[in-house]
mmCIF file of C-alpha atoms in Angstrom:
data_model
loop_
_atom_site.group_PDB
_atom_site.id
_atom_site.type_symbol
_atom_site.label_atom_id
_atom_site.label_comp_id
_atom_site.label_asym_id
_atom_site.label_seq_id
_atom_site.Cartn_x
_atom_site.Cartn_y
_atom_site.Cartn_z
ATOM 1 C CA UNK N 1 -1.054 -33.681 -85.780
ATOM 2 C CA UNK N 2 -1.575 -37.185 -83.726
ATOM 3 C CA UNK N 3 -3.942 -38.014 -81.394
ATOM 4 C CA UNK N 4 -6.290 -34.645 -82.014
ATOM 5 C CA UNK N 5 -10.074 -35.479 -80.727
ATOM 6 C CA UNK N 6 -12.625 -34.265 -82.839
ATOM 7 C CA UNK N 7 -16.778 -33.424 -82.447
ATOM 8 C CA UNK N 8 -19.211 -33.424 -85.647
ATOM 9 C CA UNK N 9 -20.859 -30.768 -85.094
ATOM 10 C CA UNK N 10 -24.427 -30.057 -86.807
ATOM 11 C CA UNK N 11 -25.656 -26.542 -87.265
ATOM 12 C CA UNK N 12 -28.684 -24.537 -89.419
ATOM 13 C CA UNK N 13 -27.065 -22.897 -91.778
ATOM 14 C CA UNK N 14 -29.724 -20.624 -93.207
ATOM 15 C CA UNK N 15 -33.499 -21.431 -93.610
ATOM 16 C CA UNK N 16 -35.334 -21.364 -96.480
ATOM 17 C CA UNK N 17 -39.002 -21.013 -97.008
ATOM 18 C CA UNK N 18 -41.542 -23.025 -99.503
ATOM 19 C CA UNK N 19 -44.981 -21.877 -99.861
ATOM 20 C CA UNK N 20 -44.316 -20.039 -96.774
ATOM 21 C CA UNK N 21 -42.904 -22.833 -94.393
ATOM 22 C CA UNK N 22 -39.536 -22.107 -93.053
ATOM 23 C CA UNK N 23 -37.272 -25.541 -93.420
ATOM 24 C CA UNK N 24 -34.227 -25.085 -92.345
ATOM 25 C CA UNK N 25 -30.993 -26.472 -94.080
ATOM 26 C CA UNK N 26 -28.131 -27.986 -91.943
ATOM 27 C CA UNK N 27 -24.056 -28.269 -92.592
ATOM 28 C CA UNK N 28 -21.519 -29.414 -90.713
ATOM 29 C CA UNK N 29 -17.921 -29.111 -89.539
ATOM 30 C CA UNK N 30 -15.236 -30.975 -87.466
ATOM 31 C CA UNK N 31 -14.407 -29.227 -84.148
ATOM 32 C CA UNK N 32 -11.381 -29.966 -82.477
ATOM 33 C CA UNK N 33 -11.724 -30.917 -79.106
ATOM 34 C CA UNK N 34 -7.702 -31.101 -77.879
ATOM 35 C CA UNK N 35 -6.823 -28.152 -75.379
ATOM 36 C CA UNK N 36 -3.941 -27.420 -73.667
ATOM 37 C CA UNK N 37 -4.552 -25.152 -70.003
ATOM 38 C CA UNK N 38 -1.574 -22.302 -69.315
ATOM 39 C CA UNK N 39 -1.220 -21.665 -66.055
ATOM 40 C CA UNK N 40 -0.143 -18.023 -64.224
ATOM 41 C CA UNK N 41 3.243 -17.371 -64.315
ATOM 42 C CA UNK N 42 4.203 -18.823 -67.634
ATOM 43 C CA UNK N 43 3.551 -15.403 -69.651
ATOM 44 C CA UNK N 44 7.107 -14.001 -67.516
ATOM 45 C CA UNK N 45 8.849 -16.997 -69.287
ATOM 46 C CA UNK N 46 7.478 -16.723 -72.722
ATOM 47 C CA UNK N 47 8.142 -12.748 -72.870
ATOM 48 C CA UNK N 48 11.802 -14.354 -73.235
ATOM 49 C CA UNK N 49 11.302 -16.440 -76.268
ATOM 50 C CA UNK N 50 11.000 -15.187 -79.906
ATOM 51 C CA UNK N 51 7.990 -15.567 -81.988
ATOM 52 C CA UNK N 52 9.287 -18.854 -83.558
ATOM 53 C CA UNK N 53 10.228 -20.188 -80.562
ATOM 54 C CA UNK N 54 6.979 -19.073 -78.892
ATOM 55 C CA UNK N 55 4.993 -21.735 -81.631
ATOM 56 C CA UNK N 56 7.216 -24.647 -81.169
ATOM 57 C CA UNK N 57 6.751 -24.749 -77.411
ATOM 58 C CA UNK N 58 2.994 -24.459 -78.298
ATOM 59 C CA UNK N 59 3.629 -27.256 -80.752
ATOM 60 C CA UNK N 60 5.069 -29.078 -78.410
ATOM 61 C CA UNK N 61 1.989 -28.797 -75.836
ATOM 62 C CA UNK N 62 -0.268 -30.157 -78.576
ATOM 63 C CA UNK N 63 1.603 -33.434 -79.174
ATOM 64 C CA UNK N 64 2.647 -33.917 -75.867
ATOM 65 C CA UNK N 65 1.260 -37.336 -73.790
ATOM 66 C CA UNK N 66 -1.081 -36.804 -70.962
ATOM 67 C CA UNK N 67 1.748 -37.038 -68.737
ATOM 68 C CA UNK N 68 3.316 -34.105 -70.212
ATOM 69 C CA UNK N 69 6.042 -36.073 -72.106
ATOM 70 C CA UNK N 70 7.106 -35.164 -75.560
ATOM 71 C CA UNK N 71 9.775 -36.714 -77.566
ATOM 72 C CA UNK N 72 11.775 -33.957 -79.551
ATOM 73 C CA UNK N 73 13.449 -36.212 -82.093
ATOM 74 C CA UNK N 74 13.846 -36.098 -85.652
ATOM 75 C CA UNK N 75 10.258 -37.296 -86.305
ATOM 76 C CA UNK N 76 8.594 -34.640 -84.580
ATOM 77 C CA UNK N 77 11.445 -32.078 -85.935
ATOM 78 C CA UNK N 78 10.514 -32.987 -89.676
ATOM 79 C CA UNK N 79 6.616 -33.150 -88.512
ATOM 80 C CA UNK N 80 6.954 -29.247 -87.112
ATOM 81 C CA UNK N 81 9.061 -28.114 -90.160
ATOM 82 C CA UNK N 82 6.550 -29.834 -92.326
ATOM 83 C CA UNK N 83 3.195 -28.474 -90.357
ATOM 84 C CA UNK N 84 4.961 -24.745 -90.395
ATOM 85 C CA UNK N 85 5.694 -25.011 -94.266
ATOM 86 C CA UNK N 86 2.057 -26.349 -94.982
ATOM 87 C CA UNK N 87 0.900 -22.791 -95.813
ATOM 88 C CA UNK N 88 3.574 -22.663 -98.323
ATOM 89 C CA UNK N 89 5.935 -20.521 -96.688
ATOM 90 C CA UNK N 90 9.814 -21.550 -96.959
ATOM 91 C CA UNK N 91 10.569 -24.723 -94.522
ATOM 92 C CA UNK N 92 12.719 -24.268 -91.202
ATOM 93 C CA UNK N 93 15.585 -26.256 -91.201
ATOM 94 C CA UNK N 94 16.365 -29.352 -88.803
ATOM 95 C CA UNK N 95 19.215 -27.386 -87.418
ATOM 96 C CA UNK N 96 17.477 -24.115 -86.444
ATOM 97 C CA UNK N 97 14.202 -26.253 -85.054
ATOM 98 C CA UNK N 98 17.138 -28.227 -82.613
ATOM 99 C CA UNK N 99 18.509 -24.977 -81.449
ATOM 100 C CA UNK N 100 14.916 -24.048 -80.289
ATOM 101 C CA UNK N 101 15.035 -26.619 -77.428
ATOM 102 C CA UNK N 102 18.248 -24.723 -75.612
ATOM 103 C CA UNK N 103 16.236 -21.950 -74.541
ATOM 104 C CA UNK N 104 13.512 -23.883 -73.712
ATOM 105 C CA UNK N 105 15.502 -26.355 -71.231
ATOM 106 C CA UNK N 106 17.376 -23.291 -70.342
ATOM 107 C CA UNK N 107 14.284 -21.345 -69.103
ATOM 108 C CA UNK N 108 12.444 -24.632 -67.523
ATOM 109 C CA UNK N 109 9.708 -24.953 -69.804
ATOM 110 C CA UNK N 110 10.771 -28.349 -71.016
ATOM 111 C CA UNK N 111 12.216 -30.489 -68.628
ATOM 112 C CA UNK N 112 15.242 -33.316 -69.339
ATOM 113 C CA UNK N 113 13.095 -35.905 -68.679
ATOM 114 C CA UNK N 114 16.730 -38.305 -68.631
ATOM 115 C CA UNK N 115 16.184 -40.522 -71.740
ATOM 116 C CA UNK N 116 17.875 -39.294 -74.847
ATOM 117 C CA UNK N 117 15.641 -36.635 -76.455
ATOM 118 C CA UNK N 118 12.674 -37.087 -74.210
ATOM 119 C CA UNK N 119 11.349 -34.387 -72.213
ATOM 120 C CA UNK N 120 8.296 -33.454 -69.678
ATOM 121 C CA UNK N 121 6.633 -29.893 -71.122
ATOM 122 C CA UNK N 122 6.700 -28.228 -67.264
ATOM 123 C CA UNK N 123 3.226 -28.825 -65.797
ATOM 124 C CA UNK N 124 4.027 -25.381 -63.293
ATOM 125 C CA UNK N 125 2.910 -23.857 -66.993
ATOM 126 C CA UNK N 126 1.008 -25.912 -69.188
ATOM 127 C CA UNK N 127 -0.953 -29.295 -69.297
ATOM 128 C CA UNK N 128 -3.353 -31.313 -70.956
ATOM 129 C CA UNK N 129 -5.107 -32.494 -68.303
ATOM 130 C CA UNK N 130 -5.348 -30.127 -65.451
ATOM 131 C CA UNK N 131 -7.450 -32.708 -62.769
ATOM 132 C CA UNK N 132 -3.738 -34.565 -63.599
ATOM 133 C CA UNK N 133 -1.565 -31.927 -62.754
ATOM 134 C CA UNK N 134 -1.263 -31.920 -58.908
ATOM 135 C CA UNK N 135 0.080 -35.997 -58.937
ATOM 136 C CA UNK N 136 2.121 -34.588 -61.790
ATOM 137 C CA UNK N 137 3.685 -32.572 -60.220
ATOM 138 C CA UNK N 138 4.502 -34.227 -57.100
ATOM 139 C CA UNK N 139 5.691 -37.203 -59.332
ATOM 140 C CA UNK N 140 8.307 -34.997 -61.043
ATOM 141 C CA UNK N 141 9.052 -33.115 -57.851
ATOM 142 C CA UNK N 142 10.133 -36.526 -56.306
ATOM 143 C CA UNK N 143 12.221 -38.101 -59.207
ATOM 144 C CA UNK N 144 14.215 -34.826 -59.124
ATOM 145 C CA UNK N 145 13.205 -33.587 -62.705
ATOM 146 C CA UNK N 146 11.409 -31.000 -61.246
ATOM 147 C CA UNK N 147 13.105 -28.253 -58.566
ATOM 148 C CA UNK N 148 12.244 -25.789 -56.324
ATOM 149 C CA UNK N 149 13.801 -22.298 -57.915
#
């Protein structure tokens, strides 16, 4: 996926003696350092999704901009279908991935964001950048995108 941060990370990975001296012997491995905060609140929605729905909103909070935005267009249709079918399990069609953003509209987690195929993932429930989320808010608040329910 775009735009994940990542942290080399250096570790011992056992330790081996010689003429008894312990040395010990390092490895490494990539940690991803994207993350995504839910917020109260949000579990009451998702109890209303199914499973597969359920993973595309959370695919949709990993590639969304730190403003929350997310474009759910062909490209990042085909990129879901092809990150879901890169264990080798049968792809999703286009079709059935499209339908998935009615119930999400529908229950306020993404929000029309009034360009074509452009929406705001609601910060009320998720965001990447929490210290963000207050003028977020109050932004979409005041260009009517987001309403009091």
């Amino acid at each position: 996926m775009n735009g994940l941060r990542r942290h080399h990370l250096r570790f011992v990975k056992k330790v081996v003696s010689r003429n008894g001296v312990n040395y010990p012997v390092y490895d490494s491995a990539l940690l991803g350092m994207n993350s995504v905060t839910r917020f109260s609140g949000s579990l009451m929605m998702l109890k209303n999704l199914n499973g597969m729905q359920q993973v595309f909103l959370h695919y949709l909070t990993e590639i969304m901009d730190g403003n929350n935005r997310v474009s759910v267009n062909l490209g990042s249709r085909s990129d879901f279908i092809r990150y879901m079918s890169s264990d080798g399990s049968d792809p999703l069609s286009d079709k059935y991935v499209s339908q998935m953003v009615k119930p999400l509209v529908s229950l306020k987690l993404l929000l029309p964001s009034g360009k074509r195929s452009e929406y705001y993932v609601n910060p009320l429930y998720f965001t990447r950048d929490s210290e963000k989320r207050k003028s977020l808010v109050t932004k979409l608040f005041e260009i009517g995108v987001l309403e009091l329910t």
